[in-house]
Amino acid sequence: MMNKETVKTLQDLLVQAAAEYGDKVYMREKCGKEFSDTTFSQLKENCRRVSAFLNECTGGTKTHAAVIGATSAAYLTCYFGTACMGNVSVPLDAQLGVEDLCDHLQRADAEVFFFDKRYVSMLEDIRANCPKIHTYVSMQDVDENGVFCLSEILSNYQPMQWNKIDSESCAAIVYTSGTTGKSKGVMLSHRNLIDNTMCQDGESSTEDVTMTILPIHHVYCFTCDILLGLRYGTTVCVNDSMMRISQNLKLFQPTTLLLVPMIADTIYKKIKAAAAVKPDVSLAEIGRGVFGERLKRIYSGGAYLNPELLKAYREMGYIICQGYGMTECSPRISTGKDDDTNIGDVGTLVNGCTVRIVDGEIWAKSPSVMMGYYNNKEATAEILTEDGWLRTGDLGYVDEKNRVYITGRRKNLIILSNGENVSPEELENKFSGLDWVGDVLVYAEDDGMITAEVYPNPEYVSSNGKDAVSEVFKAHVLAINKTMPPAKNIRRLRLRTLDFDKTTSRKLKREQTTKGEICE
């Protein structure tokens, strides 16, 4: 059984997974009406071929190789083929425009670029703006000057024998989402990623099948789907489109799922809509029709999960194990368990993670905590103490059972003229799960007035009209204010006709330049 004693690096993890699980299917992808399967052994051998290619084109010197695209065996081959020989992988957001993509490549000092073929149209701009990149590799076959194709590399290169690598060396530079400013490159060592992979036991087995849905450049997906799959011998099935989640759930019949609250909510709304059409069929039965008969557990993280949604899933027979973390911690700080019956927390501290509360802020220390931000000592010093504590920026507390509770973000705090502190997230969460709400942002205006600004659900507006939205908005805020102390009361309401600006990961940017109409 793999553990922290036998596995120290991503190289160790991949080699031992191949030794233990061999010809078992690790990754299953749709290829037309057929499946394309990659075994644990095949993945290791293909990664070694990519390493041989990199060793040749870099002259054996250390390099940073960026990789961008959807989840696939090809993507992992490029990622691990880079990191397992001691180089640094730079996973990039597949939704980036060419300007931001070039910025990320430049700031990460990327010299090799592995890409999905849909980025061919950007190559001219990338070549012009990223002079450090000397090697371009398409993960699919393309006919493009100066571009290698992964299939040719796998055919023409023999597997390279890897030398042992230092567990403290950097394995990846992972960019933050940049909700309140410019994204930062988080340096994660092999030790960081392996510690987070090994921080719990018994989370999965060789009998399990997971369907990976989230973007692979997120460390949440990479650690909890990809790396845990290698540790436990799990088969990882690839959801090829957000539009086909329902079809793929039926196709792959997973036993475990990793979700974010937005996806969990979307699926539940579809189940409710189906139940409205078939009132004689229970939600649990409709749920089984959506998720399949084998689903045992759902993990959720990345954002606030409405307790009402948690209860709704339980009524269907599914426990959502809620966790908490951040890219800077590889990512897990806490995780939920199958037997968790509490509502309101974000899981129990993972093994090896210590937390302390400093002026209401959660500080974490564990072997999973990042090395620092790449080429950004100032930002690193702001978040990491000299003795290794990670200032998470999250407000909250930990109870006597090591359950973690989040109440807001320190940098988002509204400080009133009387010295009172108001967490906007606490108020925003009270709008979660409402059919008429698309998105909501709570902030203090220049006159100090606490304001709730809502972008209503367009379908609700279409069916009921703007005036109806205004009335339900005012009634809901009155109900909220009755449950809150006067200092936390929402005093002004605004309705938007355009959605909020968001990051590529669909998180609201808190600094919005336009405000909606005042709702009188």
Coordinates of C-alpha atoms in Angstrom, one line a residue:
M1 CA 0.0 0.0 0.0
M2 CA 1.4 3.4 -1.0
N3 CA 2.1 5.8 1.8
K4 CA 4.4 8.7 2.8
E5 CA 7.1 6.3 3.7
T6 CA 7.3 4.8 0.2
V7 CA 6.2 7.7 -2.0
K8 CA 8.1 11.0 -1.8
T9 CA 7.7 12.4 -5.3
L10 CA 5.4 12.3 -8.3
Q11 CA 7.9 10.0 -9.9
D12 CA 7.6 7.6 -7.0
L13 CA 3.8 7.8 -7.2
L14 CA 3.7 7.0 -11.0
V15 CA 6.3 4.2 -10.8
Q16 CA 4.6 2.5 -7.9
A17 CA 1.1 2.9 -9.4
A18 CA 2.4 1.2 -12.6
A19 CA 4.0 -1.6 -10.5
E20 CA 0.9 -2.2 -8.4
Y21 CA -1.9 -1.7 -10.9
G22 CA -0.1 -2.5 -14.2
D23 CA -2.6 -3.2 -17.0
K24 CA -5.6 -2.0 -15.1
V25 CA -7.3 1.0 -16.8
Y26 CA -6.3 4.3 -15.2
M27 CA -7.9 6.8 -17.6
R28 CA -11.0 6.2 -19.8
E29 CA -11.9 8.8 -22.5
K30 CA -14.7 8.9 -25.1
C31 CA -13.4 8.5 -28.6
G32 CA -16.5 8.8 -30.8
K33 CA -18.7 5.9 -29.8
E34 CA -15.8 3.9 -28.4
F35 CA -13.6 4.2 -25.3
S36 CA -9.9 5.2 -25.4
D37 CA -8.2 3.5 -22.4
T38 CA -4.8 4.2 -20.9
T39 CA -3.4 1.8 -18.3
F40 CA -1.2 2.7 -15.4
S41 CA 1.8 1.0 -17.1
Q42 CA 1.1 2.8 -20.4
L43 CA 1.0 6.2 -18.7
K44 CA 4.3 5.6 -17.0
E45 CA 6.0 4.4 -20.2
N46 CA 4.6 7.3 -22.3
C47 CA 5.7 9.8 -19.7
R48 CA 9.3 8.4 -19.9
R49 CA 9.2 8.9 -23.7
V50 CA 8.3 12.5 -23.2
S51 CA 11.1 12.8 -20.7
A52 CA 13.5 11.5 -23.3
F53 CA 12.3 14.0 -25.8
L54 CA 12.7 16.9 -23.3
N55 CA 16.1 15.7 -22.3
E56 CA 17.2 15.9 -25.9
C57 CA 15.7 19.3 -26.8
T58 CA 16.9 21.0 -23.6
G59 CA 20.4 19.4 -23.6
G60 CA 19.6 17.9 -20.2
T61 CA 19.2 21.3 -18.5
K62 CA 16.3 22.0 -16.1
T63 CA 13.3 23.6 -17.8
H64 CA 9.8 24.9 -17.2
A65 CA 7.2 23.3 -19.5
A66 CA 3.7 24.8 -19.7
V67 CA 0.7 22.5 -20.6
I68 CA -2.8 23.7 -21.6
G69 CA -5.8 21.7 -22.6
A70 CA -8.6 19.5 -21.4
T71 CA -8.2 16.5 -19.1
S72 CA -6.7 13.7 -21.1
A73 CA -4.1 11.0 -21.0
A74 CA -2.1 13.1 -23.4
Y75 CA -2.2 16.0 -21.0
L76 CA -1.0 13.9 -18.1
T77 CA 1.7 12.4 -20.3
C78 CA 3.1 15.9 -20.9
Y79 CA 2.7 17.0 -17.3
F80 CA 4.3 13.9 -15.6
G81 CA 6.8 13.5 -18.4
T82 CA 8.0 17.0 -17.4
A83 CA 7.8 16.8 -13.6
C84 CA 9.0 13.2 -13.1
M85 CA 12.4 14.0 -14.5
G86 CA 12.9 17.0 -12.2
N87 CA 11.6 19.7 -14.4
V88 CA 8.7 22.1 -13.6
S89 CA 5.2 21.7 -15.0
V90 CA 3.1 24.8 -15.5
P91 CA -0.6 23.9 -15.9
L92 CA -2.5 26.8 -17.5
D93 CA -6.2 27.7 -17.5
A94 CA -7.7 26.5 -20.8
Q95 CA -10.1 29.6 -20.8
L96 CA -7.3 32.2 -21.0
G97 CA -7.3 34.6 -23.9
V98 CA -4.1 35.0 -25.8
E99 CA -2.9 38.1 -23.9
D100 CA -3.3 36.5 -20.5
L101 CA -1.9 33.3 -21.8
C102 CA 1.3 35.0 -23.0
D103 CA 1.5 36.8 -19.6
H104 CA 1.4 33.5 -17.7
L105 CA 3.9 31.9 -20.0
Q106 CA 6.3 34.7 -19.6
R107 CA 6.0 35.1 -15.8
A108 CA 6.5 31.3 -15.4
D109 CA 9.7 31.4 -17.6
A110 CA 8.2 28.6 -19.7
E111 CA 10.6 27.3 -22.4
V112 CA 8.5 24.4 -23.6
F113 CA 4.8 24.6 -24.5
F114 CA 2.5 21.6 -24.7
F115 CA -0.9 22.5 -26.1
D116 CA -4.2 21.3 -27.3
K117 CA -4.5 21.8 -31.1
R118 CA -7.2 24.5 -30.7
Y119 CA -4.4 26.9 -29.6
V120 CA -2.7 26.7 -33.0
S121 CA -4.4 29.9 -34.0
M122 CA -2.6 31.7 -31.0
L123 CA 0.9 30.4 -31.9
E124 CA 1.8 33.5 -33.9
D125 CA 1.1 35.8 -31.0
I126 CA 2.8 33.4 -28.5
R127 CA 5.9 33.3 -30.6
A128 CA 6.0 37.1 -30.8
N129 CA 5.5 37.6 -27.1
C130 CA 7.2 34.7 -25.5
P131 CA 10.8 34.5 -26.9
K132 CA 11.9 32.1 -24.1
I133 CA 9.8 29.3 -25.6
H134 CA 12.0 27.2 -27.9
T135 CA 9.9 24.0 -28.2
Y136 CA 6.3 23.7 -29.2
V137 CA 4.4 20.4 -28.9
S138 CA 0.8 19.7 -29.9
M139 CA -1.0 17.0 -28.0
Q140 CA -2.9 16.1 -31.2
D141 CA -1.6 15.8 -34.7
V142 CA -1.3 19.1 -36.6
D143 CA 0.5 20.1 -39.7
E144 CA 2.3 23.3 -38.4
N145 CA 5.8 24.5 -39.0
G146 CA 8.1 24.2 -36.0
V147 CA 5.6 22.2 -34.0
F148 CA 6.2 18.6 -32.7
C149 CA 3.3 16.2 -32.3
L150 CA 3.0 14.1 -29.2
S151 CA 2.2 11.0 -31.3
E152 CA 5.5 11.3 -33.1
I153 CA 7.4 11.7 -29.8
L154 CA 5.7 8.6 -28.4
S155 CA 6.6 6.6 -31.6
N156 CA 10.2 7.9 -32.0
Y157 CA 11.6 8.0 -28.5
Q158 CA 12.5 5.2 -26.1
P159 CA 11.5 5.4 -22.5
M160 CA 14.1 7.3 -20.5
Q161 CA 15.3 5.9 -17.2
W162 CA 14.6 8.5 -14.6
N163 CA 17.1 9.6 -12.0
K164 CA 15.9 10.1 -8.4
I165 CA 14.7 13.6 -7.8
D166 CA 14.6 15.7 -4.7
S167 CA 11.2 15.8 -3.0
E168 CA 11.8 19.4 -1.9
S169 CA 12.3 20.5 -5.6
C170 CA 9.5 22.4 -7.4
A171 CA 7.1 20.1 -9.3
A172 CA 4.7 22.7 -10.6
I173 CA 3.8 26.4 -10.8
V174 CA 0.0 26.7 -10.5
Y175 CA -1.6 30.1 -11.0
T176 CA -4.2 31.4 -8.6
S177 CA -7.6 32.5 -9.9
G178 CA -7.0 36.2 -9.4
T179 CA -10.4 37.2 -8.0
T180 CA -9.0 40.5 -6.4
G181 CA -6.0 41.2 -8.6
K182 CA -3.3 39.7 -10.7
S183 CA -2.9 35.9 -10.5
K184 CA 0.2 34.6 -8.7
G185 CA 2.3 31.5 -9.5
V186 CA 2.1 29.1 -6.6
M187 CA 5.2 26.9 -6.4
L188 CA 4.3 23.4 -5.3
S189 CA 7.0 20.9 -4.5
H190 CA 6.8 17.2 -4.9
R191 CA 6.6 16.9 -1.1
N192 CA 3.7 19.4 -1.1
L193 CA 1.6 17.4 -3.6
I194 CA 2.5 14.0 -2.2
D195 CA 1.7 15.0 1.3
N196 CA -1.8 16.2 0.2
T197 CA -2.3 13.0 -1.7
M198 CA -1.4 10.9 1.4
C199 CA -3.0 13.1 4.1
Q200 CA -5.9 10.7 4.5
D201 CA -6.3 6.9 4.2
G202 CA -9.0 4.7 2.8
E203 CA -10.5 7.4 0.6
S204 CA -10.8 5.2 -2.5
S205 CA -10.0 1.7 -3.8
T206 CA -9.2 -0.2 -7.0
E207 CA -12.9 -0.9 -7.3
D208 CA -13.8 2.7 -7.6
V209 CA -14.6 4.7 -10.7
T210 CA -14.6 8.5 -10.7
M211 CA -15.7 10.8 -13.4
T212 CA -13.5 13.9 -13.5
I213 CA -15.5 17.0 -14.3
L214 CA -13.4 20.0 -13.0
P215 CA -10.7 21.8 -15.0
I216 CA -7.4 19.9 -14.6
H217 CA -5.3 23.0 -14.2
H218 CA -7.0 23.4 -10.7
V219 CA -4.9 21.7 -8.1
Y220 CA -8.2 20.6 -6.4
C221 CA -9.0 18.5 -9.5
F222 CA -5.3 17.5 -10.0
T223 CA -4.8 16.2 -6.5
C224 CA -8.2 14.8 -5.7
D225 CA -9.0 13.1 -9.0
I226 CA -5.7 12.5 -10.7
L227 CA -3.2 11.9 -7.9
L228 CA -5.6 10.0 -5.7
G229 CA -6.5 7.9 -8.7
L230 CA -2.9 6.9 -9.0
R231 CA -2.5 6.2 -5.3
Y232 CA -5.6 3.9 -5.1
G233 CA -5.7 2.4 -8.5
T234 CA -9.0 4.1 -9.3
T235 CA -10.2 4.4 -12.9
V236 CA -10.6 8.0 -13.9
C237 CA -13.3 8.7 -16.6
V238 CA -13.2 12.0 -18.4
N239 CA -16.2 14.1 -18.8
D240 CA -15.7 15.7 -22.2
S241 CA -18.2 18.6 -21.9
M242 CA -20.1 20.4 -19.2
M243 CA -23.1 20.1 -21.5
R244 CA -22.9 16.3 -21.4
I245 CA -22.5 15.7 -17.7
S246 CA -25.8 13.9 -17.4
Q247 CA -25.1 11.6 -20.4
N248 CA -21.6 10.8 -19.2
L249 CA -22.8 10.0 -15.7
K250 CA -25.0 7.3 -17.3
L251 CA -22.2 6.2 -19.5
F252 CA -19.5 5.9 -16.9
Q253 CA -21.6 5.0 -13.8
P254 CA -19.0 6.5 -11.4
T255 CA -18.8 5.5 -7.7
T256 CA -17.3 8.8 -6.6
L257 CA -17.6 12.4 -7.9
L258 CA -15.6 15.6 -7.2
L259 CA -17.8 18.7 -7.7
V260 CA -18.0 22.4 -6.9
P261 CA -21.3 23.7 -5.4
M262 CA -22.3 25.4 -8.7
I263 CA -22.4 22.0 -10.5
A264 CA -24.1 20.3 -7.6
D265 CA -26.8 23.0 -7.6
T266 CA -27.2 22.8 -11.4
I267 CA -27.7 19.0 -11.3
Y268 CA -30.2 19.3 -8.4
K269 CA -32.3 21.9 -10.2
K270 CA -32.5 19.5 -13.2
I271 CA -33.6 16.7 -10.8
K272 CA -36.3 19.0 -9.3
A273 CA -37.5 20.0 -12.8
A274 CA -37.8 16.4 -13.7
A275 CA -39.7 15.7 -10.5
A276 CA -42.2 18.5 -11.3
V277 CA -43.0 16.7 -14.5
K278 CA -43.3 13.3 -12.8
P279 CA -44.8 14.0 -9.3
D280 CA -45.4 10.2 -8.8
V281 CA -41.7 9.5 -9.0
S282 CA -39.5 10.2 -5.9
L283 CA -36.5 12.6 -6.0
A284 CA -34.3 9.7 -4.9
E285 CA -35.4 7.6 -7.8
I286 CA -34.9 10.5 -10.3
G287 CA -31.5 11.0 -8.6
R288 CA -30.5 7.5 -9.2
G289 CA -31.5 7.9 -12.8
V290 CA -29.1 10.9 -13.1
F291 CA -26.2 9.6 -11.1
G292 CA -26.5 5.9 -11.8
E293 CA -26.8 3.0 -9.4
R294 CA -23.2 2.9 -8.2
L295 CA -22.5 6.4 -6.8
K296 CA -21.3 6.1 -3.2
R297 CA -19.9 9.5 -2.3
I298 CA -19.7 13.1 -3.6
Y299 CA -16.9 15.5 -2.6
S300 CA -17.4 19.2 -2.8
G301 CA -15.0 22.2 -2.4
G302 CA -13.9 25.4 -4.0
A303 CA -16.8 27.6 -2.8
Y304 CA -19.7 27.9 -0.3
L305 CA -22.1 25.0 -0.2
N306 CA -25.6 26.0 0.8
P307 CA -26.8 23.8 3.8
E308 CA -30.2 23.5 2.1
L309 CA -28.5 21.9 -0.9
L310 CA -26.6 19.6 1.4
K311 CA -29.9 18.5 3.0
A312 CA -31.6 18.1 -0.4
Y313 CA -28.8 15.6 -1.5
R314 CA -29.2 13.7 1.8
E315 CA -32.9 13.4 1.1
M316 CA -32.0 11.8 -2.2
G317 CA -29.6 9.4 -0.4
Y318 CA -26.3 11.1 -1.1
I319 CA -23.9 12.5 1.5
I320 CA -21.8 15.4 0.1
C321 CA -18.4 15.4 1.9
Q322 CA -17.5 19.0 2.0
G323 CA -13.8 20.1 2.1
Y324 CA -11.8 23.3 2.3
G325 CA -8.4 24.3 1.0
M326 CA -6.5 26.6 -1.4
T327 CA -4.0 26.3 -4.1
E328 CA -1.3 27.4 -1.7
C329 CA -1.9 24.2 0.4
S330 CA -1.9 21.7 -2.5
P331 CA -5.0 22.2 -1.8
R332 CA -6.6 20.3 1.2
I333 CA -6.7 21.8 4.7
S334 CA -9.9 19.9 5.7
T335 CA -12.0 17.2 4.1
G336 CA -15.4 15.6 4.7
K337 CA -16.1 12.0 5.4
D338 CA -18.8 9.5 4.5
D339 CA -20.1 9.3 8.1
D340 CA -20.1 13.1 8.5
T341 CA -23.5 14.2 9.8
N342 CA -22.8 17.8 10.6
I343 CA -24.0 20.7 8.6
G344 CA -22.3 24.1 8.5
D345 CA -18.7 23.1 8.7
V346 CA -16.3 22.5 5.8
G347 CA -14.9 19.2 6.9
T348 CA -12.3 18.0 9.5
L349 CA -8.6 18.9 9.4
V350 CA -6.6 16.5 7.3
N351 CA -3.8 14.5 8.9
G352 CA -0.6 16.5 9.4
C353 CA -2.3 19.9 9.2
T354 CA -2.3 22.2 12.2
V355 CA -4.5 25.3 12.4
R356 CA -4.5 28.3 14.7
I357 CA -6.7 31.3 14.7
V358 CA -5.0 34.7 14.7
D359 CA -7.3 37.8 15.0
G360 CA -10.1 35.7 13.5
E361 CA -8.0 34.5 10.6
I362 CA -7.2 30.8 9.9
W363 CA -3.5 30.1 9.8
A364 CA -2.4 26.6 8.6
K365 CA 0.8 24.7 8.8
S366 CA 1.5 21.4 7.1
P367 CA 3.9 19.7 4.7
S368 CA 1.4 20.6 2.0
V369 CA 2.0 24.4 2.3
M370 CA 3.6 25.8 -0.8
M371 CA 7.2 26.8 -1.3
G372 CA 6.1 30.4 -2.1
Y373 CA 5.0 32.5 -5.1
Y374 CA 7.3 32.2 -8.1
N375 CA 9.5 35.4 -8.5
N376 CA 7.3 37.3 -6.0
K377 CA 9.1 37.5 -2.6
E378 CA 6.9 40.4 -1.5
A379 CA 3.6 38.5 -2.0
T380 CA 5.2 35.4 -0.4
A381 CA 6.2 37.3 2.7
E382 CA 2.6 38.6 3.0
I383 CA 1.1 35.1 3.1
L384 CA 3.8 33.0 4.6
T385 CA 5.3 33.7 8.1
E386 CA 9.0 33.1 8.7
D387 CA 8.2 29.9 10.7
G388 CA 6.0 28.4 7.9
W389 CA 2.4 29.4 8.8
L390 CA 0.1 30.0 5.8
R391 CA -2.1 33.0 6.4
T392 CA -5.2 31.7 4.5
G393 CA -7.0 35.1 4.5
D394 CA -10.2 33.2 5.5
L395 CA -12.0 34.1 8.7
G396 CA -13.3 31.2 10.8
Y397 CA -12.7 28.8 13.6
V398 CA -12.1 25.1 14.5
D399 CA -14.2 23.3 17.0
E400 CA -13.2 20.7 19.6
K401 CA -13.7 17.9 17.0
N402 CA -11.3 19.6 14.5
R403 CA -14.2 20.6 12.3
V404 CA -13.4 23.8 10.3
Y405 CA -16.0 26.6 9.9
I406 CA -15.5 29.5 7.5
T407 CA -17.2 32.9 8.1
G408 CA -15.7 35.1 5.4
R409 CA -12.6 36.5 3.8
R410 CA -10.4 39.0 5.7
K411 CA -9.6 41.1 2.6
N412 CA -13.3 41.5 1.9
L413 CA -14.3 42.7 5.3
I414 CA -16.5 45.7 5.5
I415 CA -15.3 48.0 8.3
L416 CA -18.1 50.4 9.3
S417 CA -17.5 53.9 10.8
N418 CA -18.4 52.6 14.2
G419 CA -15.6 50.0 14.0
E420 CA -18.0 47.1 13.4
N421 CA -16.7 44.4 11.0
V422 CA -19.2 42.9 8.5
S423 CA -18.4 39.8 6.4
P424 CA -20.0 40.2 3.0
E425 CA -19.9 36.5 2.4
E426 CA -22.1 35.9 5.5
L427 CA -24.8 38.0 3.8
E428 CA -24.2 36.8 0.3
N429 CA -24.6 33.2 1.4
K430 CA -28.2 34.0 2.5
F431 CA -29.0 34.4 -1.2
S432 CA -27.6 31.0 -2.2
G433 CA -29.8 28.5 -3.9
L434 CA -32.7 31.0 -4.6
D435 CA -34.3 30.4 -8.0
W436 CA -34.5 34.1 -8.8
V437 CA -30.9 34.9 -8.0
G438 CA -28.1 34.5 -10.6
D439 CA -25.3 36.1 -8.7
V440 CA -25.0 38.5 -5.8
L441 CA -22.3 40.8 -4.4
V442 CA -22.5 42.6 -1.0
Y443 CA -20.3 45.6 -0.4
A444 CA -20.2 49.0 1.3
E445 CA -20.7 52.1 -1.0
D446 CA -18.7 55.3 -0.6
D447 CA -21.3 56.6 1.9
G448 CA -20.8 53.5 4.1
M449 CA -24.2 52.0 3.1
I450 CA -24.1 48.1 3.0
T451 CA -25.4 47.2 -0.4
A452 CA -26.7 44.0 -1.9
E453 CA -26.4 43.9 -5.7
V454 CA -28.1 41.1 -7.6
Y455 CA -28.0 39.9 -11.1
P456 CA -31.3 38.0 -11.3
N457 CA -31.7 34.7 -13.0
P458 CA -32.6 35.7 -16.6
E459 CA -35.1 32.9 -16.9
Y460 CA -36.9 34.1 -13.8
V461 CA -37.0 37.7 -15.2
S462 CA -38.3 36.4 -18.5
S463 CA -41.1 34.5 -16.8
N464 CA -42.1 36.9 -14.1
G465 CA -40.8 40.4 -15.1
K466 CA -38.4 42.8 -13.6
D467 CA -40.9 44.3 -11.2
A468 CA -41.6 40.9 -9.7
V469 CA -37.8 40.4 -9.1
S470 CA -37.6 43.8 -7.4
E471 CA -40.5 42.9 -5.0
V472 CA -39.1 39.4 -4.1
F473 CA -35.6 41.0 -3.7
K474 CA -37.0 43.6 -1.2
A475 CA -39.0 41.0 0.7
H476 CA -36.0 38.7 1.0
V477 CA -33.7 41.4 2.3
L478 CA -36.3 42.4 4.9
A479 CA -36.4 38.8 6.1
I480 CA -32.6 38.7 6.2
N481 CA -32.3 41.9 8.2
K482 CA -34.8 40.6 10.8
T483 CA -32.3 37.8 11.6
M484 CA -29.2 40.0 11.8
P485 CA -28.0 42.6 14.2
P486 CA -28.6 46.2 13.0
A487 CA -24.9 46.7 12.1
K488 CA -25.2 43.9 9.5
N489 CA -28.4 45.0 7.9
I490 CA -28.5 45.5 4.2
R491 CA -29.5 49.1 3.6
R492 CA -29.5 49.5 -0.2
L493 CA -30.5 47.2 -3.0
R494 CA -29.3 47.2 -6.6
L495 CA -30.5 45.2 -9.6
R496 CA -28.3 44.6 -12.6
T497 CA -29.2 44.0 -16.1
L498 CA -25.8 42.6 -17.0
D499 CA -24.0 39.8 -15.2
F500 CA -21.0 40.5 -13.0
D501 CA -17.4 40.2 -14.3
K502 CA -16.0 36.8 -13.4
T503 CA -12.7 34.9 -13.6
T504 CA -12.3 32.0 -15.9
S505 CA -13.2 29.7 -13.0
R506 CA -16.5 31.5 -12.7
K507 CA -15.7 33.3 -9.5
L508 CA -17.0 36.9 -9.1
K509 CA -14.4 39.6 -9.3
R510 CA -15.1 41.7 -6.2
E511 CA -14.0 45.0 -7.8
Q512 CA -16.8 45.8 -10.2
T513 CA -16.7 49.0 -12.2
T514 CA -20.5 49.3 -12.9
K515 CA -23.3 49.2 -10.4
G516 CA -26.9 48.2 -11.0
E517 CA -30.0 50.4 -10.7
I518 CA -31.1 51.2 -7.1
C519 CA -34.1 49.1 -6.2
E520 CA -36.5 51.5 -4.4

